[in-house]
Structure formats: C-alpha cells, structure tokens
C-alpha positions as a printed NumPy array, in Angstrom:
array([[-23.466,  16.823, -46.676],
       [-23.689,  19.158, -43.894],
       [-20.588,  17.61 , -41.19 ],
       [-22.413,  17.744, -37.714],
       [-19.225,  16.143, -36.888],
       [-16.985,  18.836, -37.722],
       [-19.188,  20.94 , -35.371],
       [-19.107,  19.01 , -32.76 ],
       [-15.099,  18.892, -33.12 ],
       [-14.843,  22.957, -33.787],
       [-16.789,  23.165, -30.312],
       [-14.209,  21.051, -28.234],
       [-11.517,  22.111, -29.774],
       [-12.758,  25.455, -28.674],
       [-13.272,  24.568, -25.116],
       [-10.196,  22.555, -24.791],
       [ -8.471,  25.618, -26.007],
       [ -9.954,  27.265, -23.291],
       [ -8.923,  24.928, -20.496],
       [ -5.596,  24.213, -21.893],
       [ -3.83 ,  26.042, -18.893],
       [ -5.255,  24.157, -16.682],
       [ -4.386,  20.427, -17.959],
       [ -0.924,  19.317, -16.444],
       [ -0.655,  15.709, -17.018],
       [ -1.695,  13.347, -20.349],
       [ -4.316,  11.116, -18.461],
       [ -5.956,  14.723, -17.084],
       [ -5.623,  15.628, -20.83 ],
       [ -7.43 ,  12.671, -22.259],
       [-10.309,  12.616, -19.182],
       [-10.954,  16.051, -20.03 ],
       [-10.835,  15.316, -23.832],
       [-13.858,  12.954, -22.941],
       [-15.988,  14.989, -21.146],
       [-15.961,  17.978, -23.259],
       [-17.018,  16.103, -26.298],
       [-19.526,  14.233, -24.059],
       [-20.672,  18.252, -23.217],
       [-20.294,  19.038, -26.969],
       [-22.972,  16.726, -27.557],
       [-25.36 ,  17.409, -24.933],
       [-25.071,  20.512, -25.874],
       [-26.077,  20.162, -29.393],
       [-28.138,  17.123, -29.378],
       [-31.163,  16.078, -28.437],
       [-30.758,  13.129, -25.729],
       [-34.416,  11.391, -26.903],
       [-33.7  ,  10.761, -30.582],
       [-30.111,  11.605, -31.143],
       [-30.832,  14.389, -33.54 ],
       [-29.673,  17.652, -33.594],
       [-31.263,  20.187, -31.16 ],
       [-31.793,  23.588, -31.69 ],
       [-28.083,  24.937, -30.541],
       [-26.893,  22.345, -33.115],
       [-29.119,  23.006, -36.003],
       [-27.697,  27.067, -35.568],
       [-24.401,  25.72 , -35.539],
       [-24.583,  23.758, -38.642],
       [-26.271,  26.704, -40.349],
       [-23.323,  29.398, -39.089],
       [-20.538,  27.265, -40.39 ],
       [-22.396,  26.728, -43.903],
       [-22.793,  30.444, -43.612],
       [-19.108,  30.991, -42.826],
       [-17.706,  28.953, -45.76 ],
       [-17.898,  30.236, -48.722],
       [-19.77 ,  32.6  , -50.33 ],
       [-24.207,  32.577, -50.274],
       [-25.437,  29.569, -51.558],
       [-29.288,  28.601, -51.447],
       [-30.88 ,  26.456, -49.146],
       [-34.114,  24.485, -48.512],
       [-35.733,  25.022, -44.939],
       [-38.05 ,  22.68 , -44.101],
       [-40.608,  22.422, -40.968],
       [-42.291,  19.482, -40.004],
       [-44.751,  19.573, -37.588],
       [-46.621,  16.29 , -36.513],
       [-49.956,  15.755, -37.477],
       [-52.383,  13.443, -34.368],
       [-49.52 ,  13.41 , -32.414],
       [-51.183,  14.394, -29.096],
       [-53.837,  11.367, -29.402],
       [-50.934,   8.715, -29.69 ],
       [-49.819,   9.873, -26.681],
       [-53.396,  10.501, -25.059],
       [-53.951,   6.998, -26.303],
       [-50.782,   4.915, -25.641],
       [-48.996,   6.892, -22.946],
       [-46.273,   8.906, -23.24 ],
       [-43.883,   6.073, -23.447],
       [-44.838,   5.348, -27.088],
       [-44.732,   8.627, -27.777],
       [-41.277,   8.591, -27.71 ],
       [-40.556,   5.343, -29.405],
       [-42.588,   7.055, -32.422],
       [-41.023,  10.189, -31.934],
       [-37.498,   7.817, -31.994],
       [-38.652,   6.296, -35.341],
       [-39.472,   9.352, -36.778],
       [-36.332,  10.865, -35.975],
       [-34.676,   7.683, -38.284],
       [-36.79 ,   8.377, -40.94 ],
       [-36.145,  11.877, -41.387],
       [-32.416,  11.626, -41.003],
       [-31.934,   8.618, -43.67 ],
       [-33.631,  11.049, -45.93 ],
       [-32.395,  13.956, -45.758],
       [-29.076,  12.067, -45.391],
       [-29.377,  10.824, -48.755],
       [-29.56 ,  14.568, -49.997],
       [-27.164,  16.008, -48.568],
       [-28.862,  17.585, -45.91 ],
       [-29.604,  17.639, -41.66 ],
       [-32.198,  17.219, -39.657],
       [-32.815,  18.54 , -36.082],
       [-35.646,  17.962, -33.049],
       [-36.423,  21.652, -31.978],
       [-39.326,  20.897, -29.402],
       [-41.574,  18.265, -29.13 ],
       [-43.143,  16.609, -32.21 ],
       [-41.419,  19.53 , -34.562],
       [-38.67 ,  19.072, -36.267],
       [-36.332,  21.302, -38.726],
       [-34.264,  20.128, -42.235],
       [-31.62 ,  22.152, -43.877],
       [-30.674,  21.115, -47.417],
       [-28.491,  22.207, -50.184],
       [-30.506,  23.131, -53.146],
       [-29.509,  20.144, -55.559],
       [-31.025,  18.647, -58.591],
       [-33.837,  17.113, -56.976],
       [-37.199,  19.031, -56.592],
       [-37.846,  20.312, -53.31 ],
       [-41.364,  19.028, -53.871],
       [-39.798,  15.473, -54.443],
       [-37.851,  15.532, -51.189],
       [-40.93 ,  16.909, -49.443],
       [-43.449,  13.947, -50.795],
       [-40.471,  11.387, -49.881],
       [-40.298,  12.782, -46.093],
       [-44.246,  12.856, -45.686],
       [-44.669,   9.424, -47.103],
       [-41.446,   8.169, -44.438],
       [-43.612,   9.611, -41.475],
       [-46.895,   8.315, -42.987],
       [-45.664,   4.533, -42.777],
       [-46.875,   2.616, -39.564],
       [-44.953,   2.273, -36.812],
       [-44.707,   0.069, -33.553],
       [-45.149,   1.364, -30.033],
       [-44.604,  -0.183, -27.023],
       [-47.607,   0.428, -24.683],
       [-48.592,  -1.049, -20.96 ],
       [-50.429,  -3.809, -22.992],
       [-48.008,  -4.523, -25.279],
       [-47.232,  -3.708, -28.959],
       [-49.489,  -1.46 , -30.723],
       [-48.874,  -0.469, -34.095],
       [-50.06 ,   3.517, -34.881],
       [-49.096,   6.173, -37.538],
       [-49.277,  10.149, -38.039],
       [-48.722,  12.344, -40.907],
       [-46.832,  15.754, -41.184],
       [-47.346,  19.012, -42.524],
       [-44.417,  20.437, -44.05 ],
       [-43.507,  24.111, -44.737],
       [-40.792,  24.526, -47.124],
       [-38.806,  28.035, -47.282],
       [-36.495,  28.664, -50.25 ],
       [-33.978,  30.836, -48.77 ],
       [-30.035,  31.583, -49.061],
       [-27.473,  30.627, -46.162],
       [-26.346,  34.301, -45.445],
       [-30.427,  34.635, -44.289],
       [-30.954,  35.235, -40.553],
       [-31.73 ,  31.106, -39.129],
       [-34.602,  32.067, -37.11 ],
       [-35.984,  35.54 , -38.415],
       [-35.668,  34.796, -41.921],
       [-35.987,  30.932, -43.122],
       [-37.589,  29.326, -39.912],
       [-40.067,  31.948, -39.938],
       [-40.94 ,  31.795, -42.964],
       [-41.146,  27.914, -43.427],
       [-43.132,  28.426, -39.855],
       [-45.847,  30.107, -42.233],
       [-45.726,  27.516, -44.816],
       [-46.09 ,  25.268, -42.08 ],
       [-49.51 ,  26.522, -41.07 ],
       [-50.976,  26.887, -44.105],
       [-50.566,  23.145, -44.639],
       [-52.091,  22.793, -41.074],
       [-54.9  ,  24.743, -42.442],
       [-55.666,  23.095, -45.163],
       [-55.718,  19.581, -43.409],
       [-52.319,  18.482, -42.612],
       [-50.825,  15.677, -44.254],
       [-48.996,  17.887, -47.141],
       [-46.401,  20.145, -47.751],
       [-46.669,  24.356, -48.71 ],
       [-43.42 ,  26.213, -50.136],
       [-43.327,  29.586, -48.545],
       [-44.087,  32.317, -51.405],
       [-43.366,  36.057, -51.207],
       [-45.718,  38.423, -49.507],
       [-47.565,  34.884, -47.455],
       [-49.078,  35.671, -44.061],
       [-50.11 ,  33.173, -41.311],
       [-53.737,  31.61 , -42.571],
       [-56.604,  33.877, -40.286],
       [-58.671,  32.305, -37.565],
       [-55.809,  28.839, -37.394],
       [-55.935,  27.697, -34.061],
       [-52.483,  27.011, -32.947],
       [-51.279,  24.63 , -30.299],
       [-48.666,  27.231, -28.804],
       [-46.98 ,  30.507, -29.797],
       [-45.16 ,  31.122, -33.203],
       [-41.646,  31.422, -33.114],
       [-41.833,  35.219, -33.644],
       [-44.007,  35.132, -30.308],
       [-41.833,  33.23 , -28.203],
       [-38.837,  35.485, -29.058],
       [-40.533,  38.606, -28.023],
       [-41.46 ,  37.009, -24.834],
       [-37.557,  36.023, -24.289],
       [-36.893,  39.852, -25.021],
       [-39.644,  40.709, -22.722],
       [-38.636,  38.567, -19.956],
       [-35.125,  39.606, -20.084],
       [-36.028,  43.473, -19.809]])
C-alpha cells in the first residue's frame, strides 16, 4: 500500500531539517515539531474530505517512482456524474456531506488494493494502484457501484437521501511516466469517453484514443489549464 504517511513524515523531516538552526530549546523543538506536520498536512490534504490533494497525490507518485525500479500502475479518474443538481437542489451544504461520503467510499476501496486516492478539484477525484491480481475492470465496477449506493444529506429541511454515479477513465501506465502529462492525461481521455457515452461506467485508455468530438465539457482539460499556467506566467 502506497504510505501517505511516510510522505507526510519525509516532508517534515525535510522542513525541520531546514529550521534546525533556529530551534534552541526542547519545548521550541516539540511546538515546532507540531506545526510543521500540521503544515505537512495542509499542504497535502484536502481539508473537506481528508483525502489527498493534488500536491499529495504527486508526492505519493514521486516516491513510488523513486523506489525501485518501473513498475506498472493503474490511473484512475473519477469524475461525478449529476453532481451539480444535488447541489442546485439541496444547497451546497449537502454537497459536501456527499462529497465527504464519497471520499470514504473510494478510500476503503482502493485501500483494500493496495492503492490511494486523492480529491483534485471539486467532484473529481484521482486513484493510483499497483497492478495486482485483480482486474482493473473488477476494481473499476467495485468503485462505481460504492458511489452508486444512496447516500444521506443534510439539507435546510432536514435529511434527504440522494445518489450520483461516476464515470471512470482508467490509464494503464508505468510509475517512471510523467503524473500529469502522461497517466492523468490519458485517464482524462478515458474519462470523457465514458462521459460521452452516458456516464455511469468506466473506459480503459487504449493507444492512439483522442478526446470524443463535439463533448461538451464543464471546464478546461488538464492539458488546457497547464498551458494557461505557462501562459500566465510568461
């Protein structure tokens, strides 16, 4: 199992490293012990669900990359299907208790093989798994069917009990491949295939696939929003 734990660790170790000089008595020592794992977290977290945020899914994926030699992994991205009418219909507040659930369901299973899971933005969310026994379309079918179930909401009125589905794109890559250019992006086009072809299933990324034509898309792809970092910081 991937050790988000270890990477949380490696980071304050790291910074307490760096403010070593600067530490003069034990009790100033074990404040400042605190507070930079607090930071380590924050840093790599995300504060809604608990799950690993972006920062933190690229730092479990460059120490897998660092130990050892390649070794193949499963990149999955799950992107919320009806999410935006729970919270046109329940408020924003439910939202995130269903986001919260969500979050639970996806780590107990990709717990169970082996793998992470990590909240990059909004209702999308990113696994990484070692390539094991099981069938990656097993896994997939066991993390659409954990979304699927209902769930309860708090809303202004009380409970209400709602439910969404997920598309899935699934990218069969190895752990020396580039995070974002190579395995996101391509389990971002698996992704929107499934979207295409009504949500609620999962696509494995295959050589030489292309985003589906005329898919309208709730934002930019990831490709998109990198060139606009690039551009901006020109």
């Amino acid at each position: 199992m991937f050790n988000t734990g270890l990477v949380i660790a490696t980071i304050v170790a790291v910074l307490l490293g760096a403010a070593a000089g600067y530490l003069a008595t034990r009790p100033a020592t074990v404040r400042m012990r605190a507070h930079l794992a607090d930071a380590a977290w924050q840093l790599t977290h995300d504060p809604l669900t608990g799950l690993l945020n972006r920062t933190g899914l690229h730092t479990i994926h460059t120490a897998i990359t660092e130990t050892g030699g390649p070794q193949p992994l499963i990149v999955m991205l799950i992107d919320l299907d009806g999410f935006k009418d729970v919270n046109d219909t329940h408020g924003h507040d439910a939202g995130d208790d269903l986001l919260t659930e969500i979050a639970d369901r996806l780590s107990h299973v990709t717990h169970v093989h082996g793998g992470t899971v990590a909240r990059l933005a909004g209702d999308e969310f990113a696994a990484l798994l070692p390539v094991r026994h099981h069938p990656i379309g097993d896994i997939a079918t066991r993390i659409t069917t954990a979304i699927s179930a209902a769930v309860q909401v708090q809303t202004d009125t009380g409970l209400a009990t709602t439910a969404v589905t997920a598309s899935i794109g699934i990218a069969r890559v190895t752990s020396t491949d580039p995070l974002q250019d190579v395995a996101l992006h391509r389990a971002d086009i698996a992704m929107y295939h499934a979207k295409h072809h009504g949500g609620a299933r999962h696509v494995l990324y295959t050589p030489g696939m292309t985003m589906p034509t005329r898919q309208r898309r709730r934002g930019l792809r990831l490709r998109d929003l990198r060139r606009r970092q690039r551009g901006s910081g020109a």
